[in-house]
């Protein structure tokens, strides 16, 4: 495991494990922690040998959200502080993410933690997870994408029920509204997230990225924009070595071996 700071990274085959490492403060995000997380996401994005990421937290809690005492003055002066040219884990600024991310949560999952879930692709929660979007209790509002993505994921009424009250909800409710895809026994969430990430890495990475890109285009630019690129995008994929390998594996009735080319 590398990294001695607030974010740890570990390579496991083609999966990059990214861990929050401020357990004594319930993994509340400082500006340094935000920057380190963006750096880890940038590593995932830029390294062709990495095909998927898993985000998790050391300790009992996923995150208590922002360390407002440390971060708030910097937001007032300079906005949301991320390194220039980095990949934004929340997908609201900077470079976009194209590779899949699976997130595993436990304990408290507050504010920015929920928004990180909403910005990822697959979410796994331990049964002891507790969620709350409490910005409204602090005189502000969610600025990491929840006002946009929460209604898309959960529907308007479900999203507003939690966004406008700041009330706490449990893992069963998170599953019901689609915030998470699976609920597992405490302690099993990271293993399950890694299992899913490794399953994704068995597929053709260019096809995986194209799938994410098409779905994101539909969500951000509309259905017509996504439809317009379906055939052109397919034509690009069909010219790749991986697509040829996919066809040959079908003909030869064997498991495909993809290279990302």
PDB file of C-alpha atoms in Angstrom:
ATOM      1  CA  UNK A   1       0.000   0.000   0.000  1.00  0.00           C
ATOM      2  CA  UNK A   2       1.410   3.377  -0.986  1.00  0.00           C
ATOM      3  CA  UNK A   3       0.697   6.827   0.347  1.00  0.00           C
ATOM      4  CA  UNK A   4       1.348   8.088   3.870  1.00  0.00           C
ATOM      5  CA  UNK A   5      -1.117  10.948   3.742  1.00  0.00           C
ATOM      6  CA  UNK A   6      -4.840  11.329   4.025  1.00  0.00           C
ATOM      7  CA  UNK A   7      -5.568   9.215   0.943  1.00  0.00           C
ATOM      8  CA  UNK A   8      -4.054   5.763   0.423  1.00  0.00           C
ATOM      9  CA  UNK A   9      -3.705   3.995  -2.915  1.00  0.00           C
ATOM     10  CA  UNK A  10      -3.040   0.347  -3.653  1.00  0.00           C
ATOM     11  CA  UNK A  11      -2.840  -1.410  -7.016  1.00  0.00           C
ATOM     12  CA  UNK A  12      -4.542  -4.786  -7.174  1.00  0.00           C
ATOM     13  CA  UNK A  13      -4.134  -6.056 -10.703  1.00  0.00           C
ATOM     14  CA  UNK A  14      -5.947  -3.566 -12.910  1.00  0.00           C
ATOM     15  CA  UNK A  15      -7.913  -2.103  -9.988  1.00  0.00           C
ATOM     16  CA  UNK A  16      -6.781   0.955  -8.033  1.00  0.00           C
ATOM     17  CA  UNK A  17      -7.946   0.934  -4.409  1.00  0.00           C
ATOM     18  CA  UNK A  18      -8.385   4.470  -3.071  1.00  0.00           C
ATOM     19  CA  UNK A  19      -8.863   4.804   0.691  1.00  0.00           C
ATOM     20  CA  UNK A  20      -9.809   7.696   2.982  1.00  0.00           C
ATOM     21  CA  UNK A  21      -7.277   7.748   5.817  1.00  0.00           C
ATOM     22  CA  UNK A  22      -8.410  10.221   8.458  1.00  0.00           C
ATOM     23  CA  UNK A  23     -10.304   7.771  10.616  1.00  0.00           C
ATOM     24  CA  UNK A  24      -9.694   9.664  13.871  1.00  0.00           C
ATOM     25  CA  UNK A  25     -11.795  12.522  12.417  1.00  0.00           C
ATOM     26  CA  UNK A  26     -14.408  10.272  10.796  1.00  0.00           C
ATOM     27  CA  UNK A  27     -12.638  10.894   7.488  1.00  0.00           C
ATOM     28  CA  UNK A  28     -13.860  14.492   7.325  1.00  0.00           C
ATOM     29  CA  UNK A  29     -12.313  16.109   4.259  1.00  0.00           C
ATOM     30  CA  UNK A  30      -9.693  18.822   4.597  1.00  0.00           C
ATOM     31  CA  UNK A  31      -8.502  20.770   1.571  1.00  0.00           C
ATOM     32  CA  UNK A  32      -5.366  18.602   1.487  1.00  0.00           C
ATOM     33  CA  UNK A  33      -7.482  15.461   1.520  1.00  0.00           C
ATOM     34  CA  UNK A  34      -9.597  16.799  -1.347  1.00  0.00           C
ATOM     35  CA  UNK A  35      -6.450  17.468  -3.367  1.00  0.00           C
ATOM     36  CA  UNK A  36      -5.015  14.008  -2.633  1.00  0.00           C
ATOM     37  CA  UNK A  37      -8.254  12.323  -3.671  1.00  0.00           C
ATOM     38  CA  UNK A  38      -8.272  14.245  -6.953  1.00  0.00           C
ATOM     39  CA  UNK A  39      -4.655  13.178  -7.501  1.00  0.00           C
ATOM     40  CA  UNK A  40      -5.609   9.524  -6.949  1.00  0.00           C
ATOM     41  CA  UNK A  41      -8.499   9.800  -9.420  1.00  0.00           C
ATOM     42  CA  UNK A  42      -6.107  11.397 -11.911  1.00  0.00           C
ATOM     43  CA  UNK A  43      -3.725   8.453 -11.500  1.00  0.00           C
ATOM     44  CA  UNK A  44      -6.584   6.059 -12.250  1.00  0.00           C
ATOM     45  CA  UNK A  45      -7.604   8.074 -15.280  1.00  0.00           C
ATOM     46  CA  UNK A  46      -4.134   8.469 -16.818  1.00  0.00           C
ATOM     47  CA  UNK A  47      -2.612   5.021 -16.257  1.00  0.00           C
ATOM     48  CA  UNK A  48      -3.547   2.678 -19.147  1.00  0.00           C
ATOM     49  CA  UNK A  49      -2.800  -0.347 -16.942  1.00  0.00           C
ATOM     50  CA  UNK A  50      -5.597   0.633 -14.535  1.00  0.00           C
ATOM     51  CA  UNK A  51      -9.107  -0.214 -15.725  1.00  0.00           C
ATOM     52  CA  UNK A  52     -11.273   0.448 -12.641  1.00  0.00           C
ATOM     53  CA  UNK A  53     -11.204   2.085  -9.232  1.00  0.00           C
ATOM     54  CA  UNK A  54     -12.591   1.164  -5.820  1.00  0.00           C
ATOM     55  CA  UNK A  55     -13.123   3.913  -3.249  1.00  0.00           C
ATOM     56  CA  UNK A  56     -13.444   2.994   0.426  1.00  0.00           C
ATOM     57  CA  UNK A  57     -12.673   4.337   3.885  1.00  0.00           C
ATOM     58  CA  UNK A  58     -10.358   3.199   6.652  1.00  0.00           C
ATOM     59  CA  UNK A  59     -11.988   3.074  10.072  1.00  0.00           C
ATOM     60  CA  UNK A  60     -15.600   2.910  11.203  1.00  0.00           C
ATOM     61  CA  UNK A  61     -17.027   5.662   9.008  1.00  0.00           C
ATOM     62  CA  UNK A  62     -16.944   6.512   5.313  1.00  0.00           C
ATOM     63  CA  UNK A  63     -16.897  10.275   5.829  1.00  0.00           C
ATOM     64  CA  UNK A  64     -18.404  12.979   7.996  1.00  0.00           C
ATOM     65  CA  UNK A  65     -18.282  15.270   4.962  1.00  0.00           C
ATOM     66  CA  UNK A  66     -16.233  18.434   4.799  1.00  0.00           C
ATOM     67  CA  UNK A  67     -14.125  19.697   7.673  1.00  0.00           C
ATOM     68  CA  UNK A  68     -15.957  23.019   7.405  1.00  0.00           C
ATOM     69  CA  UNK A  69     -13.754  24.879   9.867  1.00  0.00           C
ATOM     70  CA  UNK A  70     -10.741  24.244   7.629  1.00  0.00           C
ATOM     71  CA  UNK A  71     -12.309  24.218   4.175  1.00  0.00           C
ATOM     72  CA  UNK A  72     -15.066  26.863   4.357  1.00  0.00           C
ATOM     73  CA  UNK A  73     -12.742  29.927   4.378  1.00  0.00           C
ATOM     74  CA  UNK A  74     -10.923  28.562   1.326  1.00  0.00           C
ATOM     75  CA  UNK A  75     -14.207  27.995  -0.521  1.00  0.00           C
ATOM     76  CA  UNK A  76     -15.185  31.605   0.151  1.00  0.00           C
ATOM     77  CA  UNK A  77     -11.893  32.815  -1.308  1.00  0.00           C
ATOM     78  CA  UNK A  78     -11.287  30.377  -4.159  1.00  0.00           C
ATOM     79  CA  UNK A  79     -14.220  27.992  -4.613  1.00  0.00           C
ATOM     80  CA  UNK A  80     -13.889  24.232  -4.349  1.00  0.00           C
ATOM     81  CA  UNK A  81     -10.113  23.614  -4.028  1.00  0.00           C
ATOM     82  CA  UNK A  82      -8.827  20.925  -6.418  1.00  0.00           C
ATOM     83  CA  UNK A  83      -5.425  20.804  -8.168  1.00  0.00           C
ATOM     84  CA  UNK A  84      -5.385  22.377 -11.620  1.00  0.00           C
ATOM     85  CA  UNK A  85      -5.590  19.814 -14.397  1.00  0.00           C
ATOM     86  CA  UNK A  86      -6.791  17.024 -12.106  1.00  0.00           C
ATOM     87  CA  UNK A  87      -9.750  14.678 -12.480  1.00  0.00           C
ATOM     88  CA  UNK A  88     -12.628  15.791 -10.268  1.00  0.00           C
ATOM     89  CA  UNK A  89     -13.998  12.884  -8.165  1.00  0.00           C
ATOM     90  CA  UNK A  90     -17.338  14.713  -7.996  1.00  0.00           C
ATOM     91  CA  UNK A  91     -17.456  15.470 -11.721  1.00  0.00           C
ATOM     92  CA  UNK A  92     -18.411  19.138 -11.420  1.00  0.00           C
ATOM     93  CA  UNK A  93     -15.159  20.769 -12.562  1.00  0.00           C
ATOM     94  CA  UNK A  94     -11.762  19.860 -13.959  1.00  0.00           C
ATOM     95  CA  UNK A  95     -11.201  16.869 -16.204  1.00  0.00           C
ATOM     96  CA  UNK A  96     -14.032  14.318 -16.590  1.00  0.00           C
ATOM     97  CA  UNK A  97     -13.676  10.737 -15.372  1.00  0.00           C
ATOM     98  CA  UNK A  98     -14.011   7.989 -17.991  1.00  0.00           C
ATOM     99  CA  UNK A  99     -13.066   4.845 -16.054  1.00  0.00           C
ATOM    100  CA  UNK A 100     -15.506   2.974 -13.781  1.00  0.00           C
ATOM    101  CA  UNK A 101     -15.517   3.549 -10.031  1.00  0.00           C
ATOM    102  CA  UNK A 102     -17.143   1.314  -7.413  1.00  0.00           C
ATOM    103  CA  UNK A 103     -17.624   2.768  -3.918  1.00  0.00           C
ATOM    104  CA  UNK A 104     -17.941   0.875  -0.622  1.00  0.00           C
ATOM    105  CA  UNK A 105     -19.364   2.688   2.415  1.00  0.00           C
ATOM    106  CA  UNK A 106     -19.964   2.049   6.106  1.00  0.00           C
ATOM    107  CA  UNK A 107     -20.894   4.070   9.169  1.00  0.00           C
ATOM    108  CA  UNK A 108     -21.569   7.750   8.595  1.00  0.00           C
ATOM    109  CA  UNK A 109     -21.924   8.826   4.956  1.00  0.00           C
ATOM    110  CA  UNK A 110     -22.562  12.559   5.088  1.00  0.00           C
ATOM    111  CA  UNK A 111     -22.871  15.390   2.549  1.00  0.00           C
ATOM    112  CA  UNK A 112     -19.860  15.172   0.251  1.00  0.00           C
ATOM    113  CA  UNK A 113     -19.814  11.407   0.765  1.00  0.00           C
ATOM    114  CA  UNK A 114     -23.305  11.031  -0.682  1.00  0.00           C
ATOM    115  CA  UNK A 115     -22.286  13.245  -3.585  1.00  0.00           C
ATOM    116  CA  UNK A 116     -19.236  11.073  -4.233  1.00  0.00           C
ATOM    117  CA  UNK A 117     -21.567   8.072  -4.386  1.00  0.00           C
ATOM    118  CA  UNK A 118     -23.820   9.874  -6.844  1.00  0.00           C
ATOM    119  CA  UNK A 119     -20.815  10.701  -9.044  1.00  0.00           C
ATOM    120  CA  UNK A 120     -19.627   7.071  -9.120  1.00  0.00           C
ATOM    121  CA  UNK A 121     -20.954   4.072 -11.041  1.00  0.00           C
ATOM    122  CA  UNK A 122     -21.765   1.300  -8.549  1.00  0.00           C
ATOM    123  CA  UNK A 123     -22.317   1.738  -4.804  1.00  0.00           C
ATOM    124  CA  UNK A 124     -22.148  -0.891  -2.044  1.00  0.00           C
ATOM    125  CA  UNK A 125     -23.237  -0.143   1.539  1.00  0.00           C
ATOM    126  CA  UNK A 126     -22.754  -2.000   4.785  1.00  0.00           C
ATOM    127  CA  UNK A 127     -25.944  -2.519   6.765  1.00  0.00           C
ATOM    128  CA  UNK A 128     -24.695  -0.107   9.440  1.00  0.00           C
ATOM    129  CA  UNK A 129     -24.385   2.809   6.993  1.00  0.00           C
ATOM    130  CA  UNK A 130     -26.183   6.037   7.903  1.00  0.00           C
ATOM    131  CA  UNK A 131     -26.701   8.776   5.355  1.00  0.00           C
ATOM    132  CA  UNK A 132     -27.566  12.477   5.630  1.00  0.00           C
ATOM    133  CA  UNK A 133     -27.291  15.485   3.315  1.00  0.00           C
ATOM    134  CA  UNK A 134     -27.077  18.116   6.051  1.00  0.00           C
ATOM    135  CA  UNK A 135     -25.863  21.215   4.207  1.00  0.00           C
ATOM    136  CA  UNK A 136     -29.301  22.777   4.658  1.00  0.00           C
ATOM    137  CA  UNK A 137     -28.663  22.701   8.435  1.00  0.00           C
ATOM    138  CA  UNK A 138     -25.501  24.759   7.957  1.00  0.00           C
ATOM    139  CA  UNK A 139     -27.082  27.551   5.946  1.00  0.00           C
ATOM    140  CA  UNK A 140     -25.755  26.342   2.584  1.00  0.00           C
ATOM    141  CA  UNK A 141     -26.732  23.762  -0.029  1.00  0.00           C
ATOM    142  CA  UNK A 142     -25.021  20.743  -1.636  1.00  0.00           C
ATOM    143  CA  UNK A 143     -22.443  21.921  -4.171  1.00  0.00           C
ATOM    144  CA  UNK A 144     -20.869  18.603  -5.188  1.00  0.00           C
ATOM    145  CA  UNK A 145     -23.643  17.555  -7.552  1.00  0.00           C
ATOM    146  CA  UNK A 146     -26.427  16.291  -5.264  1.00  0.00           C
ATOM    147  CA  UNK A 147     -28.958  18.887  -6.421  1.00  0.00           C
ATOM    148  CA  UNK A 148     -28.479  17.547  -9.948  1.00  0.00           C
ATOM    149  CA  UNK A 149     -27.843  13.814  -9.530  1.00  0.00           C
ATOM    150  CA  UNK A 150     -29.956  12.947  -6.495  1.00  0.00           C
ATOM    151  CA  UNK A 151     -33.247  13.711  -8.325  1.00  0.00           C
ATOM    152  CA  UNK A 152     -31.968  11.805 -11.376  1.00  0.00           C
ATOM    153  CA  UNK A 153     -31.167   8.724  -9.271  1.00  0.00           C
ATOM    154  CA  UNK A 154     -33.949   8.733  -6.684  1.00  0.00           C
ATOM    155  CA  UNK A 155     -36.720  10.788  -8.281  1.00  0.00           C
ATOM    156  CA  UNK A 156     -37.741  14.312  -7.311  1.00  0.00           C
ATOM    157  CA  UNK A 157     -39.788  13.515  -4.214  1.00  0.00           C
ATOM    158  CA  UNK A 158     -37.323  11.026  -2.749  1.00  0.00           C
ATOM    159  CA  UNK A 159     -34.418  13.415  -3.309  1.00  0.00           C
ATOM    160  CA  UNK A 160     -36.185  16.450  -1.869  1.00  0.00           C
ATOM    161  CA  UNK A 161     -37.319  14.434   1.170  1.00  0.00           C
ATOM    162  CA  UNK A 162     -33.684  14.182   2.251  1.00  0.00           C
ATOM    163  CA  UNK A 163     -32.129  17.276   0.627  1.00  0.00           C
ATOM    164  CA  UNK A 164     -34.600  19.720   2.188  1.00  0.00           C
ATOM    165  CA  UNK A 165     -34.719  18.271   5.702  1.00  0.00           C
ATOM    166  CA  UNK A 166     -31.182  17.073   6.340  1.00  0.00           C
ATOM    167  CA  UNK A 167     -32.704  14.038   8.050  1.00  0.00           C
ATOM    168  CA  UNK A 168     -30.736  10.818   8.515  1.00  0.00           C
ATOM    169  CA  UNK A 169     -31.675   7.657   6.572  1.00  0.00           C
ATOM    170  CA  UNK A 170     -30.406   4.099   6.683  1.00  0.00           C
ATOM    171  CA  UNK A 171     -28.967   1.612   4.204  1.00  0.00           C
ATOM    172  CA  UNK A 172     -32.368   0.060   3.497  1.00  0.00           C
ATOM    173  CA  UNK A 173     -33.728   3.444   2.412  1.00  0.00           C
ATOM    174  CA  UNK A 174     -30.593   4.121   0.367  1.00  0.00           C
ATOM    175  CA  UNK A 175     -31.214   0.838  -1.444  1.00  0.00           C
ATOM    176  CA  UNK A 176     -34.902   1.589  -1.953  1.00  0.00           C
ATOM    177  CA  UNK A 177     -34.242   4.937  -3.637  1.00  0.00           C
ATOM    178  CA  UNK A 178     -31.320   3.686  -5.730  1.00  0.00           C
ATOM    179  CA  UNK A 179     -28.522   5.540  -3.954  1.00  0.00           C
ATOM    180  CA  UNK A 180     -26.807   2.171  -3.441  1.00  0.00           C
ATOM    181  CA  UNK A 181     -27.132  -1.024  -5.460  1.00  0.00           C
ATOM    182  CA  UNK A 182     -26.372  -3.596  -2.750  1.00  0.00           C
ATOM    183  CA  UNK A 183     -26.422  -3.779   1.048  1.00  0.00           C
ATOM    184  CA  UNK A 184     -24.088  -6.294   2.704  1.00  0.00           C
ATOM    185  CA  UNK A 185     -23.090  -7.297   6.221  1.00  0.00           C
ATOM    186  CA  UNK A 186     -20.704  -4.870   7.954  1.00  0.00           C
ATOM    187  CA  UNK A 187     -17.129  -5.627   6.962  1.00  0.00           C
ATOM    188  CA  UNK A 188     -18.063  -7.183   3.620  1.00  0.00           C
ATOM    189  CA  UNK A 189     -18.580  -3.987   1.634  1.00  0.00           C
ATOM    190  CA  UNK A 190     -14.989  -3.566   0.431  1.00  0.00           C
ATOM    191  CA  UNK A 191     -14.604  -7.193  -0.675  1.00  0.00           C
ATOM    192  CA  UNK A 192     -17.859  -6.947  -2.621  1.00  0.00           C
ATOM    193  CA  UNK A 193     -16.792  -3.694  -4.264  1.00  0.00           C
ATOM    194  CA  UNK A 194     -13.464  -5.228  -5.293  1.00  0.00           C
ATOM    195  CA  UNK A 195     -15.260  -8.297  -6.635  1.00  0.00           C
ATOM    196  CA  UNK A 196     -17.456  -6.115  -8.850  1.00  0.00           C
ATOM    197  CA  UNK A 197     -14.509  -3.990 -10.013  1.00  0.00           C
ATOM    198  CA  UNK A 198     -12.603  -7.133 -10.981  1.00  0.00           C
ATOM    199  CA  UNK A 199     -15.638  -8.389 -12.902  1.00  0.00           C
ATOM    200  CA  UNK A 200     -15.699  -5.097 -14.800  1.00  0.00           C
ATOM    201  CA  UNK A 201     -11.982  -5.504 -15.554  1.00  0.00           C
ATOM    202  CA  UNK A 202     -12.722  -8.826 -17.268  1.00  0.00           C
ATOM    203  CA  UNK A 203     -14.638  -6.882 -19.920  1.00  0.00           C
ATOM    204  CA  UNK A 204     -13.246  -4.787 -22.775  1.00  0.00           C
ATOM    205  CA  UNK A 205     -12.079  -1.517 -21.161  1.00  0.00           C
ATOM    206  CA  UNK A 206     -12.755   0.647 -24.208  1.00  0.00           C
ATOM    207  CA  UNK A 207     -16.269  -0.752 -24.352  1.00  0.00           C
ATOM    208  CA  UNK A 208     -16.716  -0.081 -20.632  1.00  0.00           C
ATOM    209  CA  UNK A 209     -15.581   3.514 -21.039  1.00  0.00           C
ATOM    210  CA  UNK A 210     -17.800   3.980 -24.099  1.00  0.00           C
ATOM    211  CA  UNK A 211     -20.779   2.646 -22.124  1.00  0.00           C
ATOM    212  CA  UNK A 212     -20.165   5.123 -19.299  1.00  0.00           C
ATOM    213  CA  UNK A 213     -19.664   7.912 -21.822  1.00  0.00           C
ATOM    214  CA  UNK A 214     -22.906   7.167 -23.660  1.00  0.00           C
ATOM    215  CA  UNK A 215     -24.942   7.007 -20.461  1.00  0.00           C
ATOM    216  CA  UNK A 216     -23.365  10.225 -19.163  1.00  0.00           C
ATOM    217  CA  UNK A 217     -24.088  12.010 -22.441  1.00  0.00           C
ATOM    218  CA  UNK A 218     -27.740  11.028 -22.140  1.00  0.00           C
ATOM    219  CA  UNK A 219     -27.867  12.326 -18.562  1.00  0.00           C
ATOM    220  CA  UNK A 220     -26.087  15.629 -19.203  1.00  0.00           C
ATOM    221  CA  UNK A 221     -26.823  16.488 -22.830  1.00  0.00           C
ATOM    222  CA  UNK A 222     -30.071  14.628 -23.435  1.00  0.00           C
ATOM    223  CA  UNK A 223     -31.233  11.452 -25.108  1.00  0.00           C
ATOM    224  CA  UNK A 224     -30.930  12.841 -28.647  1.00  0.00           C
ATOM    225  CA  UNK A 225     -27.231  13.631 -28.192  1.00  0.00           C
ATOM    226  CA  UNK A 226     -26.547  10.115 -26.925  1.00  0.00           C
ATOM    227  CA  UNK A 227     -28.540   8.512 -29.740  1.00  0.00           C
ATOM    228  CA  UNK A 228     -26.682  10.556 -32.350  1.00  0.00           C
ATOM    229  CA  UNK A 229     -23.385   9.024 -31.226  1.00  0.00           C
ATOM    230  CA  UNK A 230     -24.486   5.399 -30.862  1.00  0.00           C
ATOM    231  CA  UNK A 231     -23.527   4.223 -34.347  1.00  0.00           C
ATOM    232  CA  UNK A 232     -20.405   6.427 -34.731  1.00  0.00           C
ATOM    233  CA  UNK A 233     -19.240   5.230 -31.324  1.00  0.00           C
ATOM    234  CA  UNK A 234     -19.863   1.615 -32.274  1.00  0.00           C
ATOM    235  CA  UNK A 235     -17.911   2.040 -35.497  1.00  0.00           C
ATOM    236  CA  UNK A 236     -14.886   3.263 -33.521  1.00  0.00           C
ATOM    237  CA  UNK A 237     -15.110   0.309 -31.160  1.00  0.00           C
ATOM    238  CA  UNK A 238     -15.462  -2.208 -33.996  1.00  0.00           C
ATOM    239  CA  UNK A 239     -12.094  -1.086 -35.336  1.00  0.00           C
ATOM    240  CA  UNK A 240     -10.279  -1.947 -32.081  1.00  0.00           C
ATOM    241  CA  UNK A 241      -8.264  -5.064 -31.325  1.00  0.00           C
ATOM    242  CA  UNK A 242     -10.554  -5.802 -28.398  1.00  0.00           C
ATOM    243  CA  UNK A 243     -13.651  -5.882 -30.611  1.00  0.00           C
ATOM    244  CA  UNK A 244     -11.877  -8.305 -32.958  1.00  0.00           C
ATOM    245  CA  UNK A 245     -10.905 -10.419 -29.953  1.00  0.00           C
ATOM    246  CA  UNK A 246     -14.503 -10.361 -28.774  1.00  0.00           C
ATOM    247  CA  UNK A 247     -15.722 -11.722 -32.096  1.00  0.00           C
ATOM    248  CA  UNK A 248     -13.008 -14.400 -32.200  1.00  0.00           C
ATOM    249  CA  UNK A 249     -13.761 -15.508 -28.642  1.00  0.00           C
ATOM    250  CA  UNK A 250     -17.416 -15.900 -29.633  1.00  0.00           C
ATOM    251  CA  UNK A 251     -16.531 -17.928 -32.728  1.00  0.00           C
ATOM    252  CA  UNK A 252     -14.027 -20.070 -30.816  1.00  0.00           C
ATOM    253  CA  UNK A 253     -16.310 -20.407 -27.783  1.00  0.00           C
ATOM    254  CA  UNK A 254     -13.734 -19.230 -25.255  1.00  0.00           C
ATOM    255  CA  UNK A 255     -13.321 -16.421 -22.774  1.00  0.00           C
ATOM    256  CA  UNK A 256     -12.048 -13.228 -24.357  1.00  0.00           C
ATOM    257  CA  UNK A 257      -8.676 -11.777 -23.369  1.00  0.00           C
ATOM    258  CA  UNK A 258      -8.788  -8.008 -23.738  1.00  0.00           C
ATOM    259  CA  UNK A 259      -5.842  -5.623 -23.880  1.00  0.00           C
ATOM    260  CA  UNK A 260      -7.446  -2.181 -24.026  1.00  0.00           C
ATOM    261  CA  UNK A 261      -6.381  -1.586 -27.620  1.00  0.00           C
TER     262      UNK A 261
END
